[in-house]
Structures are given as C-alpha cells and as structure tokens.
XYZ file of C-alpha atoms in Angstrom:
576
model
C 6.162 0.409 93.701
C 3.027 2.783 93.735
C 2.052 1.980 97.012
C 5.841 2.950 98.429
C 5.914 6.060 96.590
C 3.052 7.365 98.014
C 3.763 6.342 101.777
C 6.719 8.401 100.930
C 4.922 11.187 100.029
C 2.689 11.272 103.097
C 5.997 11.089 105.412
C 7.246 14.082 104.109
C 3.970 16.316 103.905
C 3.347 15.242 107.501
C 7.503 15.571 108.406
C 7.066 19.599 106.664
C 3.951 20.621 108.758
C 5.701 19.654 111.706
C 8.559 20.660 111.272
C 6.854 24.473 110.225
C 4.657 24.475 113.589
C 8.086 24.062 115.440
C 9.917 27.028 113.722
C 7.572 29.659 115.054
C 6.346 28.432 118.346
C 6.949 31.665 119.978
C 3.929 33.232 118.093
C 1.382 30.645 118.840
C -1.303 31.756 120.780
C -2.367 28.176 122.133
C -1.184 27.663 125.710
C 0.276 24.356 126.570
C -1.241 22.001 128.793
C -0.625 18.548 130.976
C -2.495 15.155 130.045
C -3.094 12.534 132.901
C -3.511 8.890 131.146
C -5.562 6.968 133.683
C -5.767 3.985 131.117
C -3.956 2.801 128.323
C -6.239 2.465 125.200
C -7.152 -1.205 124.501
C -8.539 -2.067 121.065
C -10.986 -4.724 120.588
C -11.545 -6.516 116.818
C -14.969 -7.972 116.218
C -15.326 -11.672 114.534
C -15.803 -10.949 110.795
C -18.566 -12.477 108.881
C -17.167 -15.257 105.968
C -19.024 -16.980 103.275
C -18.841 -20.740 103.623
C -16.974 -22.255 100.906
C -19.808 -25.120 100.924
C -22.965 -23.896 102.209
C -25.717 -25.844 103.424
C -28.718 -25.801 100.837
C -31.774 -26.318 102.826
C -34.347 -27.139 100.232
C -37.142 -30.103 100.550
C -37.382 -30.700 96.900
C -33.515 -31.300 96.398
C -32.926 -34.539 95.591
C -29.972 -37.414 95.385
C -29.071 -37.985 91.956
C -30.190 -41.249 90.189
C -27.206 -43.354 89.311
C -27.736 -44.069 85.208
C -26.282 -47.416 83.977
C -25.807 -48.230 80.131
C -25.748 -51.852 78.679
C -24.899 -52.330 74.942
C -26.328 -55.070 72.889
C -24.686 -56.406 69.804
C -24.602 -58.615 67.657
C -22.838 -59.542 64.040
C -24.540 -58.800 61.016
C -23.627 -60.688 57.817
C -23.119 -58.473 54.856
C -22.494 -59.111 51.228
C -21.689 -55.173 50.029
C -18.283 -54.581 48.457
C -17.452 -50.813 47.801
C -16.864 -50.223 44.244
C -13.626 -48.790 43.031
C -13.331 -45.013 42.634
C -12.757 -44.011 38.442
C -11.616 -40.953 37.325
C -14.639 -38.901 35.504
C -14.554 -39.262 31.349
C -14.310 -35.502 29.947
C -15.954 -36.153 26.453
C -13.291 -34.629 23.725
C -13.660 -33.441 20.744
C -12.598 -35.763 18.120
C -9.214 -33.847 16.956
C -9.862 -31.982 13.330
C -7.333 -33.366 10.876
C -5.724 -30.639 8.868
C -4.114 -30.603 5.389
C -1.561 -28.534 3.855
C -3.244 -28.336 0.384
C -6.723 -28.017 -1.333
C -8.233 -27.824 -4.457
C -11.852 -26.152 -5.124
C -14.136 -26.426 -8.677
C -17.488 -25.363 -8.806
C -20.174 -24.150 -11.946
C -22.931 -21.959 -11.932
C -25.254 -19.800 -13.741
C -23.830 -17.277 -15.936
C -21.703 -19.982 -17.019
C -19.703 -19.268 -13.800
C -16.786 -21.638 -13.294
C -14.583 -21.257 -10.284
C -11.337 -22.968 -9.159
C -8.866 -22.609 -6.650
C -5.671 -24.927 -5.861
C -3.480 -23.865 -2.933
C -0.580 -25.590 -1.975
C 2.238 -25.769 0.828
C 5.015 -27.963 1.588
C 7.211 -28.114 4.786
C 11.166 -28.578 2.957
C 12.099 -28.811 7.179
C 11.140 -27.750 11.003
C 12.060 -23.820 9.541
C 11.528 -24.029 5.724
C 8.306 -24.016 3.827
C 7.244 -23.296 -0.217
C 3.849 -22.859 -1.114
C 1.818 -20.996 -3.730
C -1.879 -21.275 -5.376
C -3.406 -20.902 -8.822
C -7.122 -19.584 -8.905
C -9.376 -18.629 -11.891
C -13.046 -16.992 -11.836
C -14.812 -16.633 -14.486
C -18.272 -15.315 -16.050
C -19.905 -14.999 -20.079
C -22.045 -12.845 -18.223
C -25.827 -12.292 -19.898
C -27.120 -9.582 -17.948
C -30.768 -8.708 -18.785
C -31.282 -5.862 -21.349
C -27.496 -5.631 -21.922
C -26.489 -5.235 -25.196
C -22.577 -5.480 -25.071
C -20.240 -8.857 -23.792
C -20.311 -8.184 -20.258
C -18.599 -11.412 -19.344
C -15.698 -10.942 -16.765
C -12.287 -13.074 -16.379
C -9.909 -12.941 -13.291
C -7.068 -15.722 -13.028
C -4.025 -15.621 -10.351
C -1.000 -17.525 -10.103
C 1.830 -16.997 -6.232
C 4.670 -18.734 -5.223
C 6.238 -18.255 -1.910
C 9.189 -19.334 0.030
C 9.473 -18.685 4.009
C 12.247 -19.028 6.638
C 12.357 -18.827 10.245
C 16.158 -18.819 12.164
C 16.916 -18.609 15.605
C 16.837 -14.428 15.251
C 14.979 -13.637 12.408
C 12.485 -15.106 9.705
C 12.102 -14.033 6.312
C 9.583 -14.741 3.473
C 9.276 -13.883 -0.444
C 7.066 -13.960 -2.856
C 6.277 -13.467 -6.600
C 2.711 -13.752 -8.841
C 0.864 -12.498 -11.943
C -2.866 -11.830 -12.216
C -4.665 -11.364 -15.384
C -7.879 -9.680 -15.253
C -10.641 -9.016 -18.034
C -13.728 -6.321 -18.053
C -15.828 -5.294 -20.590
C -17.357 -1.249 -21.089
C -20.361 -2.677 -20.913
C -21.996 0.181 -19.222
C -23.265 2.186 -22.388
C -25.758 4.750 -21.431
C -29.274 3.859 -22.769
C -29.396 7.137 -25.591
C -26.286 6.015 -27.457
C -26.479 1.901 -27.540
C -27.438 1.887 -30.889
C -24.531 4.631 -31.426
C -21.836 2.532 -30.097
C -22.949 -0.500 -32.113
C -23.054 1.141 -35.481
C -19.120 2.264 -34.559
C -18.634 -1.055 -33.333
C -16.488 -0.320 -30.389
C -14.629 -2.737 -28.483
C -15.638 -2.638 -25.376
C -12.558 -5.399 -23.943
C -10.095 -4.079 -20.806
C -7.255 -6.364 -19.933
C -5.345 -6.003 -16.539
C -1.781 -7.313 -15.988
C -0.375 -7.359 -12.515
C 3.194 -8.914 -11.949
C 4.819 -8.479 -8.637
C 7.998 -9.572 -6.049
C 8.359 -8.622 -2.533
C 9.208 -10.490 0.822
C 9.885 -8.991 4.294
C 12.287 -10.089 7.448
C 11.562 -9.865 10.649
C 14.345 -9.520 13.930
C 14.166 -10.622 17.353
C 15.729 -8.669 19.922
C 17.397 -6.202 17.588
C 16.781 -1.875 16.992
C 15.777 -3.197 13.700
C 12.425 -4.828 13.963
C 11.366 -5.564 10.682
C 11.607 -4.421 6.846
C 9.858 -5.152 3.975
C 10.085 -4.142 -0.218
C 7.663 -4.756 -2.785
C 7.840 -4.484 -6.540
C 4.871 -3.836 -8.935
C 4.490 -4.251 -13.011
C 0.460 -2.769 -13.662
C -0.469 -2.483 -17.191
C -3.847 -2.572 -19.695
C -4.621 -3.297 -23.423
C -4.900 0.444 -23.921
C -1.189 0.977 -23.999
C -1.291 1.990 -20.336
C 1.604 1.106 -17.465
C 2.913 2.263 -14.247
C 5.732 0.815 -11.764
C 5.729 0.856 -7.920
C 8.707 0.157 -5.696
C 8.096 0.472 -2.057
C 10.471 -0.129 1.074
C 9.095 -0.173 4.156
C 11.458 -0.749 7.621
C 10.775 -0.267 11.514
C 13.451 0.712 14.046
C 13.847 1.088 17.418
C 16.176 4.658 18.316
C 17.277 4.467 21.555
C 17.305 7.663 23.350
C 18.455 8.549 26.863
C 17.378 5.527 28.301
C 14.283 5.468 26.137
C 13.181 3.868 22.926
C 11.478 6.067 20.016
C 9.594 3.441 17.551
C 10.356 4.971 13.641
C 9.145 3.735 10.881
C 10.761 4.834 7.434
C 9.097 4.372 4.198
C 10.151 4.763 0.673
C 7.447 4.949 -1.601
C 8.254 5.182 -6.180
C 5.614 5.598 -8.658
C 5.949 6.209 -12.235
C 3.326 5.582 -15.218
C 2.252 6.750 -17.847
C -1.354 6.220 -20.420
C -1.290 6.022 -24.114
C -3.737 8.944 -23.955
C -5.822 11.534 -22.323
C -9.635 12.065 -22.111
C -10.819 13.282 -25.567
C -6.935 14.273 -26.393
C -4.799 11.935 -28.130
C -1.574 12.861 -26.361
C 0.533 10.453 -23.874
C 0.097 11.698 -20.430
C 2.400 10.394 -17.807
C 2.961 10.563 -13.965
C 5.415 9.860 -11.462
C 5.639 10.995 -7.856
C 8.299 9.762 -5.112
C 7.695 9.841 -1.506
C 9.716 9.321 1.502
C 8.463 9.727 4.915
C 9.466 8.895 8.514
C 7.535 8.816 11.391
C 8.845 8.508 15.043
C 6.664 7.578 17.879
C 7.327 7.389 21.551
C 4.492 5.377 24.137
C 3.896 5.948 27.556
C 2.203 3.930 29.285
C 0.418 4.306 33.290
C -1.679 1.714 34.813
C -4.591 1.810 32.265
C -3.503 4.472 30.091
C -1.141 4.282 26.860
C -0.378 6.718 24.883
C 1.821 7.160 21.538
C 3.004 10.693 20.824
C 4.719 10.704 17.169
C 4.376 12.926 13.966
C 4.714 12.067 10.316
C 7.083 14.011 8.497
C 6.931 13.396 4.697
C 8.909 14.604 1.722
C 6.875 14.930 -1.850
C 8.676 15.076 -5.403
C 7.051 15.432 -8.942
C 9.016 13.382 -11.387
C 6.945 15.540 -13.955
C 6.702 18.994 -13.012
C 10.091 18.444 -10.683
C 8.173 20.496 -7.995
C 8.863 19.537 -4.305
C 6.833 19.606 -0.771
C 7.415 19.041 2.812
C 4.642 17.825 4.871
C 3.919 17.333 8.832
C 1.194 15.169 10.435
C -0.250 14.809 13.872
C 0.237 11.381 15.272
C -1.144 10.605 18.525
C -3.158 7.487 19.937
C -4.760 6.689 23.137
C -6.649 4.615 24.869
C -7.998 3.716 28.559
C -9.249 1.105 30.508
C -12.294 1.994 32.094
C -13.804 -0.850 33.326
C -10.822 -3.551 32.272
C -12.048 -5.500 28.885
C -15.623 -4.087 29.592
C -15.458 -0.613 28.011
C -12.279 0.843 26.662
C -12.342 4.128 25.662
C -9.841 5.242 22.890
C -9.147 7.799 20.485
C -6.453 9.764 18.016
C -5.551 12.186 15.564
C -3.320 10.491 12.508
C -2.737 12.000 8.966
C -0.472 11.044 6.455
C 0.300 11.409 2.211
C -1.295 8.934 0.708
C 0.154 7.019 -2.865
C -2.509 6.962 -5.185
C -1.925 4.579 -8.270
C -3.461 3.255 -11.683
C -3.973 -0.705 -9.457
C -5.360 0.862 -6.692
C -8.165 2.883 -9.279
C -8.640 0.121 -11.462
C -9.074 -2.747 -7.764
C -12.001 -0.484 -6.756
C -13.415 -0.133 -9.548
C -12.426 -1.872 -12.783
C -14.513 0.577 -15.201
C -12.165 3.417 -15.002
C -10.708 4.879 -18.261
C -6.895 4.159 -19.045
C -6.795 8.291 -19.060
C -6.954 9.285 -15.531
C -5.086 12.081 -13.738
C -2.830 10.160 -10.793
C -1.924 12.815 -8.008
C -1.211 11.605 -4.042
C -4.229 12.688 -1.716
C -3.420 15.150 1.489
C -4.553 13.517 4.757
C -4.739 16.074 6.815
C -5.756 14.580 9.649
C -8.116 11.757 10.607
C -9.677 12.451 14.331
C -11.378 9.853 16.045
C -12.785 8.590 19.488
C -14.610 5.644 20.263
C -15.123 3.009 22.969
C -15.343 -0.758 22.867
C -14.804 -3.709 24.810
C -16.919 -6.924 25.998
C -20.278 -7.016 26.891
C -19.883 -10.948 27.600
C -17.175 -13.622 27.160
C -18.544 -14.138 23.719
C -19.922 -10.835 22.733
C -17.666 -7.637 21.882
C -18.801 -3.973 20.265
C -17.100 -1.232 18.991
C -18.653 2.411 18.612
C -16.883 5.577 16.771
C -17.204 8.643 15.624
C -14.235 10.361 12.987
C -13.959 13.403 11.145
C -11.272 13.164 8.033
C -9.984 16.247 6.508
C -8.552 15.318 2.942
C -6.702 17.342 0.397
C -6.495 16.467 -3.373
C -9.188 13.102 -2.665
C -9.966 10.996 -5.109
C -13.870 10.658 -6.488
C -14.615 8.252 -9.271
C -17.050 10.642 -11.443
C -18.519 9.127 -14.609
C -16.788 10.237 -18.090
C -18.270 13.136 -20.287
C -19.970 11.449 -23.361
C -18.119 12.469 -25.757
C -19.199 9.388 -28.615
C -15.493 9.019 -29.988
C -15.423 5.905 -32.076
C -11.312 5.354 -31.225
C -12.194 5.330 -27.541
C -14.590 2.841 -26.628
C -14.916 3.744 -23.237
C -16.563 7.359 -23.990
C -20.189 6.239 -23.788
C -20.974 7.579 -20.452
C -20.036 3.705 -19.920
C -16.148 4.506 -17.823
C -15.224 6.607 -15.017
C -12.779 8.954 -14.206
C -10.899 10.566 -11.192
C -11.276 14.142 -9.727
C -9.852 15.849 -6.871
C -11.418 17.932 -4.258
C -10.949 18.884 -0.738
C -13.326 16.627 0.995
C -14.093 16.567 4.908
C -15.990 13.696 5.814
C -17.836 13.074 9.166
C -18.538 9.417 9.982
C -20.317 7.346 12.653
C -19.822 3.898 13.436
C -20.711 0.401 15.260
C -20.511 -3.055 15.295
C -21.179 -6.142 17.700
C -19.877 -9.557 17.004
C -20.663 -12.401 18.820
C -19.263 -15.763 19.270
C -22.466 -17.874 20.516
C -20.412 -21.251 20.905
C -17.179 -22.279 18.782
C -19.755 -23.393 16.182
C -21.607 -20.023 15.443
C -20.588 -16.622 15.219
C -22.292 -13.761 13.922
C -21.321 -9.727 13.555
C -23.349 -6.998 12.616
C -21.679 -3.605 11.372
C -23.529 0.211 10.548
C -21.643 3.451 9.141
C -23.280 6.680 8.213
C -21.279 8.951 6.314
C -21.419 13.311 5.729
C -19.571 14.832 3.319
C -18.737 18.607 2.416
C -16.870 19.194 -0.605
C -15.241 22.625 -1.678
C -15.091 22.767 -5.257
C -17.241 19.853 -6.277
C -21.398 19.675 -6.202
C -20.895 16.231 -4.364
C -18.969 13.820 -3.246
C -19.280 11.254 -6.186
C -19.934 7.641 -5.782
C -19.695 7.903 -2.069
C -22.374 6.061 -0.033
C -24.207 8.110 2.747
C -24.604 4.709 4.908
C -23.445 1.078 4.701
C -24.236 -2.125 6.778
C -23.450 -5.316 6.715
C -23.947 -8.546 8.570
C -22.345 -12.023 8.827
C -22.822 -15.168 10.167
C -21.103 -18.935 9.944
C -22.876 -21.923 11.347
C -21.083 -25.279 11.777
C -24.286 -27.108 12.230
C -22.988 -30.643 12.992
C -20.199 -32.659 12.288
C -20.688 -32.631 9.024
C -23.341 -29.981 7.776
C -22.007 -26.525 7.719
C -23.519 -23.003 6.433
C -23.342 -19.226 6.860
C -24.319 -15.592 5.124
C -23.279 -12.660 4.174
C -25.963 -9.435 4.246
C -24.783 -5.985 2.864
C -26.289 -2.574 2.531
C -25.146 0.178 0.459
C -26.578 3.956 0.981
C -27.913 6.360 -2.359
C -24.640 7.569 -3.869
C -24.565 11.060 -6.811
C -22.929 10.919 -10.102
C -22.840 12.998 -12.974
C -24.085 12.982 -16.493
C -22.512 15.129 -19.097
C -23.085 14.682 -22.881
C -20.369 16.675 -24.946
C -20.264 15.257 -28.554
C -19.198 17.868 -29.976
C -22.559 18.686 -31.496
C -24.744 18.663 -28.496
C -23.537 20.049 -24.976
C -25.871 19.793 -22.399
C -25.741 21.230 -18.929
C -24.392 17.866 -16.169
C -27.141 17.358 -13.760
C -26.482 14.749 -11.152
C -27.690 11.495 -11.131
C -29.128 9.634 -7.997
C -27.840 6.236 -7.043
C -30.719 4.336 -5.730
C -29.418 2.487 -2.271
C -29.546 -1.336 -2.708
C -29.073 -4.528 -0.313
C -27.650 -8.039 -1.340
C -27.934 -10.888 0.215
C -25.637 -14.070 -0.192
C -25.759 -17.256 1.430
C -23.983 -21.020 1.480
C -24.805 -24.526 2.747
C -21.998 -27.363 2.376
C -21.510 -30.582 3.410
C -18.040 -32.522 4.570
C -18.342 -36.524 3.297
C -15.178 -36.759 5.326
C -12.139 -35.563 6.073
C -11.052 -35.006 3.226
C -13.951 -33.822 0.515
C -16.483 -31.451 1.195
C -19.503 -30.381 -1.786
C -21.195 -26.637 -1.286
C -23.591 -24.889 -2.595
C -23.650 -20.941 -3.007
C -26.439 -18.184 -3.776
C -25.694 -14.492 -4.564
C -28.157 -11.441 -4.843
C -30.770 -13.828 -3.311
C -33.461 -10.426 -3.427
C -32.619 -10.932 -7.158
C -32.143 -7.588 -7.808
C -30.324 -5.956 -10.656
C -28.927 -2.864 -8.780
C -26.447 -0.562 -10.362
C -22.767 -0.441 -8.324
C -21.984 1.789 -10.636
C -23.389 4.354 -13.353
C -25.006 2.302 -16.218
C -23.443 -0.775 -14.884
C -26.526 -3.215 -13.393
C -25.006 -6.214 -12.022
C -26.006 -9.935 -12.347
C -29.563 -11.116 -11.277
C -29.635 -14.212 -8.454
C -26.633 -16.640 -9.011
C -26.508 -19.662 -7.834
C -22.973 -21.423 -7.691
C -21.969 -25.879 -6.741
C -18.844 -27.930 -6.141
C -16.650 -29.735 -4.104
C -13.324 -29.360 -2.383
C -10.623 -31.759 -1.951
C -8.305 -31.685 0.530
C -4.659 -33.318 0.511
C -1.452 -33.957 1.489
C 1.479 -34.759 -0.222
C-alpha cells in the first residue's frame, strides 16, 4: 500500500509542474524548436550473472565418503540378581511419656526438714474435673549462734472444681494455709535482754480464701473473675479482701474498646500500734476502669488506653480521683529476630497485711497499710530470637511511685509485751521513690532435654524524704538450668545473686536514744542444685542441696539464714 501511495504522489508533483509551465507560456523566453527522429531508440539488456544453486567444487583433496557399516554381537547372559523390594524408611520415635493425674512427694533433710506434697485431679466427664492438693514444709531450724526457736512451719490445703461448655468455662476454688515464724532475729546487744523477759518470739499466719472465674466465647463479655480473702495472726491482727475483676468488649462505631473494670475492698485492722497499745485499723476501697483501644499496621501494634481510678478511706472517709497513662507498643523489625517495644503504664496499687507478711514474714502485726501511687512506669526494650532455640530480652524502665512501700527494721524499743521490738521485726514506710532499672536475659533451649536462662537487673533509686531506699537490692541475677540426662537420670540448678541493700538501726528504750545510722547489707549469692532418678514410670527418688557456698547470709536485718541443706525422697505417681 506504500509503494501505491507514493507512485501517487510522484503523478501529481510531476502532473503540477506541468501543468504550471503551461499556464504562462507566453513569458518563456525559450524558443521552440523541430526534432527529426532518424531512428527509433532500441534498448539492449545484457545476460545477468547468477550463482549456481550447485556449484562445482574443484578441489584434489575432496574425497567420496566411506560407507560405515555396523554389526551387533550378542549374546544371553544368565543372571541370578533379584531387585529387592523398596521399604518405607523407620523414623525412630520417642517412646510416648505416660502421664498421671496425681502425685505424691516425701522427702527429709537436715534441719530436721520434712517435706510433702499430694496433688490430685479427677476427670467426673469430657468437660468436668475436681482436683485439689495438700502440702506441708517444715523446719526445727538450728541456725548457728542463734539463740531463739527459729524453726519455721508452712502447711496448705485447695480444692477445685472446673467446667468447660460449649460458650463458656468456669472454675472455683477454696483453701487454707497455716504458716509459722519465729522473731528470731534479736539484735546481738539485747539477746540476753530478751531472754531474761522471756519473750515469745512465735507468729502464726492464717489464710482462708474462695474465688473462681468464667470465661466467654464470642461474647462483649470476655471474662470475670472474684476472689475472697480471710488473713489473720496470733497477735490479734485481721484484714478482709474482696476483689472483682471483669473484661468487656464496648463496641464503638464500628470499633471495639477493650475495658477492664475492677473492684478492689480492703478492711483490717491490728490489735496494736508500734510502742502504743491502741487498735489501729485500715480500710481503703478502690474501683477503677481502664479502656483500651489497639491499632494495629503491618508490624506495628499499638494500645492507646488510660486508667481512671476512684480512691475511698473507710477511715478518714477522704476521697481521690486518679488518671494513668496507658499506652503499649511494639514493632517488628526484623520479624522474630529483634522486636522492639515499649510503654508508659501506671496504676493504684492495693497494698495489704498478706502481701507484707508473703515478702517478708518478719514484719510486725503494727504496720501502717496505705495504697502506693504508680505514677507511671516507662519502659523500652527489644527482644526476639537470636536462633530457633535461643531468645533475649533487654530493657531499660524508669518507675515513678507515690506513697511506696520500704520494709525498714523496727526501733528497739525492749518492750517485754511485744516480742517483736528487739530490732528483730520490720516495719513499713512510705516515700516517693523513682527508681531507674536496667535489664537482660537470654534463655536457651539447647535440645528438648536441656534448657538454660540467665537473667541481670541493676537497680537506682532516689528517694525524697527517706536517707535510702530500704531493703532494696542495687543488682540481682540469677541463672537456671534443667538437664534430662537420659531416660532415666535427670538434674538441674538454680544460681541467684542479690546486690548490698541499707537498713536502719535505731535503739529507743526509753532510757537510751541513740542517733539511727544505716546499716549495710552485705550482697550474697546462693546456689541450689538437684539430681533425681525415675525407676519407672511411675516412682522417681531425688536428691536436693541448698546454699551449696554454705554461707550464712542475712536476707534480712539480724536474720542469717540456714547453712548448706541437703534434702532426699521419692515421688509416686498415680492414677485412680
């Protein structure tokens, strides 16, 4: 069609220059003439040279080809071989660990030690089960250079029921623990003292209890919980606790706002203060709610909230609102490698008479029971997995805390009534501490048979009102490990370090008075370790050691602990 078009083209440029010579012929100064043909014009077209489809190959070393001929020679082999029939490879399995419901632990050791456990469970059906446990540990103690019974008794007795429907499951539970101390902490000056007024140095803890908590599928109402506490002494001392506890989803435009509600009663009261032989009691009722909304993008999630709490004084029938920040984060940086995350979170925190005396069971029945101010608690750290079987975690946190709690030895005030006012009991003061903290840990699952972790803190305090922050450590690590050796040989440890920690020492007799100086807390590490053995299935005998460095550090003010222990028995296994 190209070709067309442009013979076109030249017809018409060569059709307009004629046709514009013709228009103005009068003008042109070229006169006209006559041609004579004397012959007509006869072309001639020369033969054109072709390449010869074949062309002749002159060349004396160009040969015929040799015709090749192939001959095959065979003959039959006999041959006895039979192919073998293909087998699926054997995996090698681990022989399948047969697991019971229900156990039951004795062992004896030094100190006169005796320790037994007995847990049991029972399936009633596919969505019922009952099950509870009994457990007693117990010491007659014999410290070195410890002049007062500083034996120790703790015995525990649960039952517990739990249900799981096609929407919801539920559990409750009941129990009563029985716990025994001794003041055996009597500062070195006034042992002969507290003999001559032969004190009794006996504390008895009773803890009764009920609670249970339901959980929903598919419902705004995720779960809810309460929980009922009965905590009293031998010193005429008692509180109660009643907590309710419930989650729920809000839905709003489209969007769901996670709330949790919490109802939190506390009311005691002790037969006596320090040095004043008046009843003091407490009681302090919170309720607090606190929404929070997440958001999530690719790697990111975050959880906006805040905690709104309301504070009443059954006692002084004063009342306080407070508001806390409540905000998590955290990122995926390199998917389950590193993980960065951080938050600010505060809240007001019950403090109660069980809680005091859980921590440490040398507290006076006299103490001072206010809720402690969480400010906020800041943090930012990163973890993740280094390997398939190795993880670590690294932090940092700065706490701001109103009204906290620090366990501060007692003035010695050498009251023969009160057998705990030998600088051998401890008290509770409050001050606004801010504490800056530092933290890691690695754990690492070598095969299914060993694992091992390893955790570090470091700890700096500032305290407003206080000279330090009693009884708190300035470091603390630890380290585990559990080794299933073989089949049947199994062992593991436990390593823990504890930083210097400051208390005070006050003498105020009434006849001396002497200016408190603080007392350092020399740092001190324990070491604990176990070796057992399974006979089969069903029994198993283990040994224990504790404080394996043997040394007699002080937890607490005047209060060494017990040399090396060492600890054998068996377990037992069953069903029913």
């Amino acid at each position: 069609m190209r070709k067309h078009v442009k013979h076109i083209l030249n017809f018409v440029i060569i059709f307009s220059v004629a046709f514009s010579f013709s228009q103005d012929r009068n003008k042109d100064t070229i006169n006209t003439g006559v041609i004579d043909v004397v012959k007509p014009y006869t072309p001639s077209i020369s033969d054109a040279f072709k390449v010869k489809e074949t062309p002749t190959i002159q060349d004396e070393t160009t040969e015929n080809k040799k015709e090749v001929k192939y001959n095959i020679f065979s003959f039959p082999v006999a041959s006895t071989f039979t192919p073998a029939k293909g087998k699926a490879a054997v995996v090698e399995k681990r022989k399948p660990i047969k697991l019971y419901d229900n156990y039951a632990t004795l062992g004896v050791g030094t100190y006169t030690t005796i320790l037994g456990e007995v847990y049991l469970n029972h399936a009633i059906s596919r969505t019922e089960s009952i099950g509870g446990y009994v457990s007693h540990n117990s010491s007659q103690g014999g410290i070195e250079d410890v002049s007062f019974d500083d034996n120790y008794s703790i015995s525990k007795i649960n039952v517990n029921y739990a249900t799981t429907l096609r929407d919801l499951s539920w559990n409750v539970e009941a129990g009563f623990d029985h716990q025994m101390y001794n003041w055996y902490g009597v500062a070195e000056s006034f042992v002969d003292t507290a003999i001559t007024n032969n004190i009794d140095e006996e504390h008895t803890f009773n803890n009764a209890y009920f609670g249970g908590n339901i959980n929903f599928e598919d419902t705004y109402i995720n779960s809810g919980s309460f929980f009922f506490r009965r905590f009293a002494d031998n010193q005429g001392s008692g509180e109660n606790r009643f907590l309710i506890d419930t989650k729920i989803d809000i839905p709003i435009d489209r969007e769901e706002i996670s709330t949790t509600f919490k109802f939190d009663y506390l009311k005691g009261t002790f037969d006596r203060s320090y040095g004043i032989d008046s009843e003091f009691n407490y009681g302090n009722f919170i309720v607090s709610a606190a929404p929070t909304y997440e958001m999530k993008q690719d790697d990111l999630t975050v959880n906006v909230g805040v905690t709104v709490a309301y504070l009443r004084d059954s006692e002084s029938k004063e009342s306080k609102f407070y508001i806390y920040p409540n905000v998590t984060a955290t990122y995926r940086l390199v998917n389950d490698v590193l993980i960065a995350y951080g938050g600010i979170e505060g809240g007001l925190n019950q403090n109660s008479y069980y809680d005091f005396a859980s921590e440490n069971p040398f507290v006076s029945p006299t103490l001072f029971i206010i809720p402690t101010d969480q400010q906020y608690n800041a943090y930012i750290g990163l973890k993740g997995k280094l390997s398939s079987n190795t993880s670590y975690n690294v932090s940092g946190s700065y706490i701001a805390n109103r009204n906290k709690a620090l366990f501060k030895n007692n003035d010695i005030t050498l009251m023969p009534e009160q057998a705990y006012s030998y600088g051998n009991s401890f008290g509770i003061v409050y001050d606004d501490v801010d504490t800056f903290g530092v933290a890691g840990e690695i754990n690492v699952d070598v095969n299914r048979n060993f694992k091992l972790g390893i955790k570090a803190e470091y700890f700096s305090y500032n305290t407003d009102t206080e000279t330090e922050a009693w009884n708190l450590p300035d470091f603390k690590g630890s380290l585990f490990l559990d080794y299933q050796i073989d089949d049947h040989w199994f062992t593991g440890a436990n390593l823990f370090y504890v930083g210097e920690r400051k208390d005070q020492y006050f003498l105020n007799d009434g006849v001396t008075v002497t200016t408190p100086f603080t007392v350092n807390l020399d740092s001190y590490f324990d070491a604990n370790a176990h070796v057992g053995y399974h006979i089969n299935d069903k029994i198993s005998v283990f040994a224990k050691a504790n404080n394996i460095a043997n040394n007699a550090y002080q937890r607490w003010q005047n209060f060494p602990v017990q040399s090396i222990q060492f600890l054998a028995g068996a377990t037992f296994k069953f069903d029913f």
